[in-house]
DNA sequence: TTCGCATGGCTTAAACTAAC
DNA sequence: GTTAGTTTAAGCCATGCGAA
Protein backbone atom coordinates (compact mmCIF):
# COMPACT_ATOMS: atom_id res chain seq x y z
CA UNK A 1 0.00 0.00 0.00
CA UNK A 2 2.98 2.30 0.60
CA UNK A 3 3.70 4.57 -2.32
CA UNK A 4 7.29 4.29 -3.51
CA UNK A 5 9.40 7.10 -1.98
CA UNK A 6 10.86 8.06 -5.30
CA UNK A 7 7.41 8.18 -6.90
CA UNK A 8 6.17 10.39 -4.15
CA UNK A 9 9.05 12.83 -4.47
CA UNK A 10 8.39 12.88 -8.21
CA UNK A 11 4.75 13.67 -7.52
CA UNK A 12 5.79 16.50 -5.21
CA UNK A 13 8.22 17.84 -7.79
CA UNK A 14 5.49 17.91 -10.41
CA UNK A 15 3.81 20.56 -8.24
CA UNK A 16 6.98 22.62 -7.88
CA UNK A 17 6.62 26.33 -8.62
CA UNK A 18 9.88 28.20 -9.07
CA UNK A 19 11.13 31.45 -10.54
CA UNK A 20 14.38 33.37 -10.83
CA UNK A 21 14.55 36.85 -9.28
CA UNK A 22 18.09 37.71 -10.35
CA UNK A 23 20.94 35.99 -12.26
CA UNK A 24 24.45 37.33 -12.87
CA UNK A 25 28.11 36.55 -13.47
CA UNK A 26 30.25 38.38 -10.88
CA UNK A 27 33.77 38.63 -9.55
CA UNK A 28 33.18 39.59 -5.93
CA UNK A 29 35.16 42.22 -4.04
CA UNK A 30 37.54 41.15 -1.22
CA UNK A 31 35.02 42.47 1.32
CA UNK A 32 32.14 40.37 -0.08
CA UNK A 33 30.28 38.11 2.29
CA UNK A 34 27.40 37.57 4.72
CA UNK A 35 27.67 36.78 8.41
CA UNK A 36 24.99 34.76 10.22
CA UNK A 37 22.47 35.63 7.57
CA UNK A 38 19.23 33.66 7.10
CA UNK A 39 17.92 34.49 3.62
CA UNK A 40 14.30 34.13 2.59
CA UNK A 41 15.29 33.22 -0.95
CA UNK A 42 17.15 30.23 -2.42
CA UNK A 43 20.46 30.70 -4.23
CA UNK A 44 22.59 28.77 -6.69
CA UNK A 45 26.32 29.59 -6.99
CA UNK A 46 28.56 28.06 -9.64
CA UNK A 47 32.19 28.83 -8.81
CA UNK A 48 34.39 29.49 -11.85
CA UNK A 49 37.46 30.81 -10.07
CA UNK A 50 38.77 31.94 -6.67
CA UNK A 51 38.29 30.58 -3.18
CA UNK A 52 36.03 31.17 -0.22
CA UNK A 53 34.50 29.66 2.88
CA UNK A 54 30.77 28.94 3.19
CA UNK A 55 29.17 27.94 6.47
CA UNK A 56 25.60 26.64 6.37
CA UNK A 57 24.25 25.93 9.86
CA UNK A 58 27.07 23.78 11.30
CA UNK A 59 28.53 22.68 7.96
CA UNK A 60 31.72 24.46 6.88
CA UNK A 61 32.66 24.13 3.20
CA UNK A 62 35.68 25.38 1.28
CA UNK A 63 34.46 26.97 -1.93
CA UNK A 64 36.54 26.16 -5.00
CA UNK A 65 36.21 26.27 -8.79
CA UNK A 66 33.99 23.60 -10.32
CA UNK A 67 31.61 23.49 -7.36
CA UNK A 68 27.90 24.17 -7.60
CA UNK A 69 26.20 25.34 -4.41
CA UNK A 70 22.54 25.21 -3.48
CA UNK A 71 21.98 27.61 -0.58
CA UNK A 72 18.40 27.11 0.59
CA UNK A 73 16.26 29.82 2.13
CA UNK A 74 15.78 29.50 5.88
CA UNK A 75 19.28 28.12 6.52
CA UNK A 76 21.70 30.30 8.52
CA UNK A 77 24.66 31.19 6.30
CA UNK A 78 28.07 32.81 6.74
CA UNK A 79 29.82 33.34 3.41
CA UNK A 80 33.21 34.89 2.68
CA UNK A 81 35.76 35.06 -0.12
CA UNK A 82 39.52 34.59 0.22
CA UNK A 83 41.41 37.69 -0.92
CA UNK A 84 43.28 38.09 -3.20
CA UNK A 85 41.73 35.04 -4.96
CA UNK A 86 38.17 36.39 -4.70
CA UNK A 87 35.33 34.33 -6.03
CA UNK A 88 34.32 34.55 -9.68
CA UNK A 89 30.92 32.93 -10.00
CA UNK A 90 27.65 32.58 -11.80
CA UNK A 91 24.83 33.00 -9.35
CA UNK A 92 21.10 33.33 -9.17
CA UNK A 93 18.41 33.93 -6.56
CA UNK A 94 15.18 32.01 -6.94
CA UNK A 95 11.88 31.25 -5.25
CA UNK A 96 10.60 27.68 -5.04
CA UNK A 97 7.55 26.20 -3.40
CA UNK A 98 5.32 23.14 -3.40
CA UNK A 99 2.03 24.51 -2.16
CA UNK A 100 2.98 26.23 1.10
CA UNK A 101 6.05 24.05 1.50
CA UNK A 102 9.69 24.85 1.01
CA UNK A 103 10.82 21.99 -1.28
CA UNK A 104 14.24 21.91 0.35
CA UNK A 105 12.59 21.20 3.69
CA UNK A 106 11.02 18.09 2.22
CA UNK A 107 13.91 16.86 0.07
CA UNK A 108 17.31 16.45 1.56
CA UNK A 109 19.88 17.74 -0.91
CA UNK A 110 23.57 18.38 -0.25
CA UNK A 111 24.57 22.05 -0.09
CA UNK A 112 27.22 21.44 -2.73
CA UNK A 113 28.06 19.18 -5.66
CA UNK A 114 31.33 18.83 -7.54
CA UNK A 115 30.78 19.38 -11.25
CA UNK A 116 33.30 16.85 -12.53
CA UNK A 117 34.16 16.25 -16.17
CA UNK A 118 34.53 18.70 -19.02
CA UNK A 119 31.08 18.05 -20.49
CA UNK A 120 29.29 18.58 -17.15
CA UNK A 121 31.24 21.77 -16.53
CA UNK A 122 30.40 22.98 -20.03
CA UNK A 123 26.73 22.18 -19.47
CA UNK A 124 26.60 24.03 -16.14
CA UNK A 125 28.36 27.04 -17.60
CA UNK A 126 26.12 27.08 -20.67
CA UNK A 127 22.98 26.90 -18.53
CA UNK A 128 24.08 29.80 -16.34
CA UNK A 129 25.19 31.86 -19.35
CA UNK A 130 21.74 31.32 -20.95
CA UNK A 131 20.04 32.16 -17.66
CA UNK A 132 21.90 35.46 -17.33
CA UNK A 133 21.24 36.29 -20.98
CA UNK A 134 17.49 35.57 -20.90
CA UNK A 135 17.01 37.20 -17.50
CA UNK A 136 18.15 40.49 -19.06
CA UNK A 137 15.65 40.28 -21.89
CA UNK A 138 12.24 41.90 -21.76
CA UNK A 139 10.15 39.73 -24.07
CA UNK A 140 7.31 37.78 -22.50
CA UNK A 141 8.67 34.50 -23.83
CA UNK A 142 12.02 35.16 -22.11
CA UNK A 143 10.31 34.79 -18.73
CA UNK A 144 9.28 31.26 -19.68
CA UNK A 145 12.78 30.50 -20.90
CA UNK A 146 14.26 31.71 -17.59
CA UNK A 147 11.91 29.42 -15.72
CA UNK A 148 12.79 26.47 -17.90
CA UNK A 149 16.55 27.06 -17.44
CA UNK A 150 16.05 27.20 -13.68
CA UNK A 151 14.28 23.83 -13.82
CA UNK A 152 17.16 22.55 -15.95
CA UNK A 153 19.68 23.74 -13.37
CA UNK A 154 17.73 22.06 -10.57
CA UNK A 155 17.57 18.90 -12.69
CA UNK A 156 21.33 19.16 -13.28
CA UNK A 157 21.90 19.49 -9.54
CA UNK A 158 19.61 16.65 -8.57
CA UNK A 159 21.07 14.27 -11.15
CA UNK A 160 24.43 14.67 -9.45
CA UNK A 161 23.23 14.68 -5.86
CA UNK A 162 21.72 12.03 -3.69
CA UNK A 163 18.15 13.09 -3.01
CA UNK A 164 16.34 11.71 0.01
CA UNK A 165 13.35 12.69 2.07
CA UNK A 166 14.07 14.83 5.04
CA UNK A 167 12.52 13.69 8.30
CA UNK A 168 10.88 16.95 9.31
CA UNK A 169 7.47 17.64 10.79
CA UNK A 170 6.32 18.38 7.25
CA UNK A 171 7.55 15.02 6.03
CA UNK A 172 5.82 13.20 8.86
CA UNK A 173 2.54 14.71 7.67
CA UNK A 174 3.21 13.84 4.06
CA UNK A 175 4.02 10.26 5.09
CA UNK A 176 0.34 10.16 6.00
CA UNK A 177 -0.72 11.92 2.80
CA UNK A 178 1.28 9.57 0.64
CA UNK A 179 -0.26 6.59 2.38
CA UNK A 180 -3.66 8.18 1.80
CA UNK A 181 -2.86 8.63 -1.90
CA UNK A 182 -1.84 4.98 -2.17
CA UNK A 183 -5.01 3.94 -0.33
CA UNK A 184 -7.09 5.91 -2.82
CA UNK A 185 -5.36 4.20 -5.74
CA UNK A 186 -6.17 0.81 -4.26
CA UNK A 187 -9.80 1.66 -3.55
CA UNK A 188 -10.74 3.50 -6.74
CA UNK A 189 -13.97 1.59 -7.16
CA UNK A 190 -15.13 2.19 -3.60
CA UNK A 191 -17.01 5.17 -2.31
CA UNK A 192 -14.36 7.30 -0.69
CA UNK A 193 -14.97 10.47 1.25
CA UNK A 194 -12.61 12.97 2.82
CA UNK A 195 -14.22 12.20 6.16
CA UNK A 196 -13.44 8.50 5.86
CA UNK A 197 -9.85 9.12 4.74
CA UNK A 198 -9.29 11.65 7.51
CA UNK A 199 -10.61 9.15 10.05
CA UNK A 200 -8.14 6.53 8.78
CA UNK A 201 -5.27 8.89 9.52
CA UNK A 202 -6.68 10.30 12.77
CA UNK A 203 -7.06 13.85 11.44
CA UNK A 204 -10.00 16.20 11.15
CA UNK A 205 -11.50 16.22 7.63
CA UNK A 206 -10.72 19.86 6.94
CA UNK A 207 -7.17 19.64 8.21
CA UNK A 208 -6.64 16.44 6.21
CA UNK A 209 -7.95 18.08 3.03
CA UNK A 210 -5.72 21.12 3.57
CA UNK A 211 -2.59 19.06 4.14
CA UNK A 212 -3.38 16.76 1.24
CA UNK A 213 -3.66 19.69 -1.13
CA UNK A 214 -0.43 21.21 0.17
CA UNK A 215 1.47 17.96 -0.38
CA UNK A 216 -0.06 16.81 -3.66
CA UNK A 217 -1.24 20.00 -5.28
CA UNK A 218 -4.83 18.80 -5.55
CA UNK A 219 -7.65 18.34 -3.07
CA UNK A 220 -8.43 14.73 -2.12
CA UNK A 221 -11.50 14.63 -4.36
CA UNK A 222 -9.66 16.26 -7.27
CA UNK A 223 -6.84 13.77 -6.85
CA UNK A 224 -9.31 10.89 -6.71
CA UNK A 225 -11.06 12.15 -9.82
CA UNK A 226 -7.73 12.43 -11.63
CA UNK A 227 -6.63 8.87 -10.83
CA UNK A 228 -10.11 7.52 -11.60
CA UNK A 229 -10.09 9.12 -15.04
CA UNK A 230 -6.56 7.88 -15.68
CA UNK A 231 -7.67 4.35 -14.79
CA UNK A 232 -10.75 4.73 -16.99
CA UNK A 233 -8.56 5.71 -19.95
CA UNK A 234 -6.45 2.64 -19.33
CA UNK A 235 -9.54 0.38 -19.27
CA UNK A 236 -11.05 1.98 -22.39
CA UNK A 237 -7.81 1.44 -24.26
CA UNK A 238 -6.88 -2.02 -23.04
CA UNK A 239 -10.20 -3.81 -22.52
CA UNK A 240 -13.56 -4.32 -24.20
CA UNK A 241 -15.50 -3.47 -21.05
CA UNK A 242 -18.62 -1.44 -21.78
CA UNK A 243 -18.57 2.21 -20.81
CA UNK A 244 -21.01 1.31 -18.04
CA UNK A 245 -18.58 -1.29 -16.67
CA UNK A 246 -15.62 1.08 -16.96
CA UNK A 247 -17.56 3.70 -15.00
CA UNK A 248 -18.38 1.12 -12.33
CA UNK A 249 -14.76 -0.07 -12.20
CA UNK A 250 -13.60 3.40 -11.26
CA UNK A 251 -16.42 3.98 -8.78
CA UNK A 252 -18.54 6.38 -10.81
CA UNK A 253 -22.13 6.54 -12.00
CA UNK A 254 -22.32 6.20 -15.79
CA UNK A 255 -23.90 9.56 -16.54
CA UNK A 256 -21.56 11.40 -14.24
CA UNK A 257 -18.55 9.53 -15.63
CA UNK A 258 -19.61 10.27 -19.17
CA UNK A 259 -20.06 13.96 -18.52
CA UNK A 260 -16.82 14.27 -16.58
CA UNK A 261 -14.87 12.36 -19.22
CA UNK A 262 -16.10 14.60 -21.99
CA UNK A 263 -15.30 17.78 -20.09
CA UNK A 264 -11.79 16.42 -19.54
CA UNK A 265 -10.94 14.91 -22.94
CA UNK A 266 -13.43 16.71 -25.22
CA UNK A 267 -14.59 13.25 -26.34
CA UNK A 268 -17.16 10.96 -24.80
CA UNK A 269 -15.72 7.66 -23.50
CA UNK A 270 -17.06 5.80 -26.51
CA UNK A 271 -15.65 8.33 -28.99
CA UNK A 272 -12.34 8.25 -27.17
CA UNK A 273 -12.11 4.46 -27.49
CA UNK A 274 -13.05 4.55 -31.18
CA UNK A 275 -10.48 7.23 -31.94
CA UNK A 276 -7.80 5.45 -29.96
CA UNK A 277 -8.40 2.17 -31.77
CA UNK A 278 -8.66 3.85 -35.17
CA UNK A 279 -5.33 5.56 -34.57
CA UNK A 280 -3.84 2.26 -33.39
CA UNK A 281 -4.94 0.36 -36.50
CA UNK A 282 -3.83 3.22 -38.82
CA UNK A 283 -0.38 3.04 -37.22
CA UNK A 284 -0.33 -0.74 -37.64
CA UNK A 285 -1.24 -0.41 -41.35
CA UNK A 286 1.57 2.10 -41.81
CA UNK A 287 4.03 -0.18 -40.04
CA UNK A 288 2.96 -3.17 -42.17
CA UNK A 289 3.55 -1.20 -45.34
C1' DT B 1 -38.62 -1.49 -30.04
C1' DT B 2 -34.77 -2.15 -27.20
C1' DC B 3 -30.27 -1.21 -25.67
C1' DG B 4 -26.28 1.47 -24.72
C1' DC B 5 -24.74 5.81 -24.32
C1' DA B 6 -24.76 10.98 -23.96
C1' DT B 7 -26.52 15.22 -22.13
C1' DG B 8 -29.17 18.92 -19.62
C1' DG B 9 -31.50 20.84 -15.58
C1' DC B 10 -32.20 20.80 -10.92
C1' DT B 11 -31.15 19.68 -6.08
C1' DT B 12 -28.44 18.61 -2.20
C1' DA B 13 -24.57 16.89 0.26
C1' DA B 14 -19.79 17.28 0.58
C1' DA B 15 -15.64 19.75 0.22
C1' DC B 16 -13.11 23.98 0.20
C1' DT B 17 -11.41 28.45 1.86
C1' DA B 18 -10.68 32.14 4.89
C1' DA B 19 -10.76 33.81 9.31
C1' DC B 20 -10.02 32.80 13.84
C1' DG C 1 -7.34 22.58 14.60
C1' DT C 2 -12.23 24.67 14.38
C1' DT C 3 -16.01 27.22 12.41
C1' DA C 4 -19.01 29.43 9.11
C1' DG C 5 -20.02 30.73 4.65
C1' DT C 6 -19.32 29.62 -0.15
C1' DT C 7 -18.45 26.74 -3.94
C1' DT C 8 -18.40 22.50 -6.27
C1' DA C 9 -19.22 17.72 -7.06
C1' DA C 10 -22.34 14.25 -7.47
C1' DG C 11 -26.93 12.18 -7.73
C1' DC C 12 -31.45 11.89 -9.84
C1' DC C 13 -34.58 12.17 -13.50
C1' DA C 14 -35.94 12.96 -18.12
C1' DT C 15 -34.92 12.87 -22.76
C1' DG C 16 -32.63 12.26 -27.19
C1' DC C 17 -29.79 9.72 -30.52
C1' DG C 18 -27.93 5.89 -33.17
C1' DA C 19 -27.34 1.07 -33.96
C1' DA C 20 -29.09 -3.49 -34.07
Short mmCIF file of N, CA and C (backbone and C1' of nucleotides) in Angstrom, two decimals, chain A residues 203-204 206-207 210 221-222 225 228 253 255-256 259-260, chain C residues 1-5 8-14 18-19:
data_model
loop_
_atom_site.label_atom_id
_atom_site.label_comp_id
_atom_site.label_asym_id
_atom_site.label_seq_id
_atom_site.Cartn_x
_atom_site.Cartn_y
_atom_site.Cartn_z
N UNK A 203 -7.10 12.39 11.61
CA UNK A 203 -7.06 13.85 11.44
C UNK A 203 -8.47 14.35 11.20
N UNK A 204 -8.69 15.64 11.46
CA UNK A 204 -10.00 16.20 11.15
C UNK A 204 -10.12 16.35 9.64
N UNK A 206 -11.21 18.63 7.56
CA UNK A 206 -10.72 19.86 6.94
C UNK A 206 -9.20 19.95 6.96
N UNK A 207 -8.62 19.59 8.09
CA UNK A 207 -7.17 19.64 8.21
C UNK A 207 -6.54 18.65 7.23
N UNK A 210 -6.70 20.04 3.73
CA UNK A 210 -5.72 21.12 3.57
C UNK A 210 -4.32 20.56 3.34
N UNK A 221 -10.51 15.02 -3.35
CA UNK A 221 -11.50 14.63 -4.36
C UNK A 221 -11.00 14.90 -5.78
N UNK A 222 -10.24 15.98 -5.95
CA UNK A 222 -9.66 16.26 -7.27
C UNK A 222 -8.64 15.18 -7.63
N UNK A 225 -10.46 12.03 -8.48
CA UNK A 225 -11.06 12.15 -9.82
C UNK A 225 -9.98 11.93 -10.89
N UNK A 228 -9.01 8.32 -11.06
CA UNK A 228 -10.11 7.52 -11.60
C UNK A 228 -10.18 7.68 -13.12
N UNK A 253 -20.86 6.78 -11.32
CA UNK A 253 -22.13 6.54 -12.00
C UNK A 253 -21.90 6.83 -13.49
N UNK A 255 -23.63 8.24 -15.95
CA UNK A 255 -23.90 9.56 -16.54
C UNK A 255 -22.92 10.61 -16.05
N UNK A 256 -22.53 10.46 -14.78
CA UNK A 256 -21.56 11.40 -14.24
C UNK A 256 -20.19 11.17 -14.89
N UNK A 259 -20.13 12.50 -18.46
CA UNK A 259 -20.06 13.96 -18.52
C UNK A 259 -18.65 14.46 -18.15
N UNK A 260 -18.13 13.86 -17.07
CA UNK A 260 -16.82 14.27 -16.58
C UNK A 260 -15.74 13.98 -17.64
P DG C 1 -4.08 18.30 15.49
"O5'" DG C 1 -5.19 18.64 14.44
"C5'" DG C 1 -5.53 19.95 14.19
"C4'" DG C 1 -6.54 20.47 15.19
"C3'" DG C 1 -7.98 20.31 14.76
"O3'" DG C 1 -8.86 20.34 15.87
"C1'" DG C 1 -7.34 22.58 14.60
P DT C 2 -10.39 19.93 15.64
"O5'" DT C 2 -11.09 21.36 15.52
"C5'" DT C 2 -11.04 22.25 16.62
"C4'" DT C 2 -11.95 23.44 16.35
"C3'" DT C 2 -13.33 23.07 15.74
"O3'" DT C 2 -14.30 23.79 16.46
"C1'" DT C 2 -12.23 24.67 14.38
P DT C 3 -15.90 23.55 16.21
"O5'" DT C 3 -16.27 24.85 15.34
"C5'" DT C 3 -15.80 26.12 15.74
"C4'" DT C 3 -16.27 27.17 14.72
"C3'" DT C 3 -17.64 26.87 14.09
"O3'" DT C 3 -18.41 28.04 14.15
"C1'" DT C 3 -16.01 27.22 12.41
P DA C 4 -19.98 28.04 13.86
"O5'" DA C 4 -20.06 28.97 12.56
"C5'" DA C 4 -19.21 30.13 12.48
"C4'" DA C 4 -19.31 30.70 11.08
"C3'" DA C 4 -20.67 30.50 10.41
"O3'" DA C 4 -20.94 31.67 9.64
"C1'" DA C 4 -19.01 29.43 9.11
P DG C 5 -22.36 31.90 8.94
"O5'" DG C 5 -21.91 32.18 7.44
"C5'" DG C 5 -20.79 33.02 7.18
"C4'" DG C 5 -20.27 32.77 5.78
"C3'" DG C 5 -21.38 32.68 4.72
"O3'" DG C 5 -20.99 33.48 3.61
"C1'" DG C 5 -20.02 30.73 4.65
P DT C 8 -16.48 27.19 -7.64
"O5'" DT C 8 -16.66 25.61 -7.49
"C5'" DT C 8 -15.84 24.93 -6.55
"C4'" DT C 8 -16.29 23.48 -6.45
"C3'" DT C 8 -16.61 22.85 -7.80
"O3'" DT C 8 -15.90 21.63 -7.83
"C1'" DT C 8 -18.40 22.50 -6.27
P DA C 9 -15.86 20.72 -9.10
"O5'" DA C 9 -16.41 19.36 -8.48
"C5'" DA C 9 -16.04 19.03 -7.14
"C4'" DA C 9 -16.91 17.89 -6.65
"C3'" DA C 9 -17.12 16.77 -7.65
"O3'" DA C 9 -17.07 15.57 -6.92
"C1'" DA C 9 -19.22 17.72 -7.06
P DA C 10 -17.10 14.19 -7.65
"O5'" DA C 10 -18.62 13.74 -7.46
"C5'" DA C 10 -19.13 13.65 -6.14
"C4'" DA C 10 -20.61 13.37 -6.20
"C3'" DA C 10 -21.02 12.29 -7.20
"O3'" DA C 10 -21.81 11.36 -6.49
"C1'" DA C 10 -22.34 14.25 -7.47
P DG C 11 -22.34 10.06 -7.16
"O5'" DG C 11 -23.92 10.27 -7.04
"C5'" DG C 11 -24.46 10.67 -5.79
"C4'" DG C 11 -25.92 11.00 -5.96
"C3'" DG C 11 -26.68 9.99 -6.83
"O3'" DG C 11 -27.91 9.69 -6.18
"C1'" DG C 11 -26.93 12.18 -7.73
P DC C 12 -28.84 8.53 -6.73
"O5'" DC C 12 -30.00 9.34 -7.45
"C5'" DC C 12 -30.66 10.39 -6.75
"C4'" DC C 12 -31.66 11.05 -7.68
"C3'" DC C 12 -32.36 10.06 -8.63
"O3'" DC C 12 -33.76 10.25 -8.53
"C1'" DC C 12 -31.45 11.89 -9.84
P DC C 13 -34.76 9.19 -9.18
"O5'" DC C 13 -35.31 10.01 -10.42
"C5'" DC C 13 -35.72 11.37 -10.25
"C4'" DC C 13 -35.90 12.02 -11.61
"C3'" DC C 13 -36.52 11.09 -12.66
"O3'" DC C 13 -37.69 11.72 -13.17
"C1'" DC C 13 -34.58 12.17 -13.50
P DA C 14 -38.63 10.95 -14.22
"O5'" DA C 14 -38.32 11.79 -15.54
"C5'" DA C 14 -38.18 13.21 -15.45
"C4'" DA C 14 -37.70 13.73 -16.79
"C3'" DA C 14 -38.31 13.00 -18.00
"O3'" DA C 14 -38.77 13.97 -18.94
"C1'" DA C 14 -35.94 12.96 -18.12
P DG C 18 -28.71 10.65 -34.67
"O5'" DG C 18 -27.97 9.23 -34.64
"C5'" DG C 18 -26.76 9.10 -33.91
"C4'" DG C 18 -26.44 7.61 -33.74
"C3'" DG C 18 -26.70 6.78 -35.00
"O3'" DG C 18 -25.61 5.88 -35.14
"C1'" DG C 18 -27.93 5.89 -33.17
P DA C 19 -25.44 5.05 -36.47
"O5'" DA C 19 -25.48 3.56 -35.90
"C5'" DA C 19 -24.72 3.25 -34.72
"C4'" DA C 19 -25.15 1.88 -34.21
"C3'" DA C 19 -25.40 0.83 -35.31
"O3'" DA C 19 -24.80 -0.37 -34.89
"C1'" DA C 19 -27.34 1.07 -33.96
#
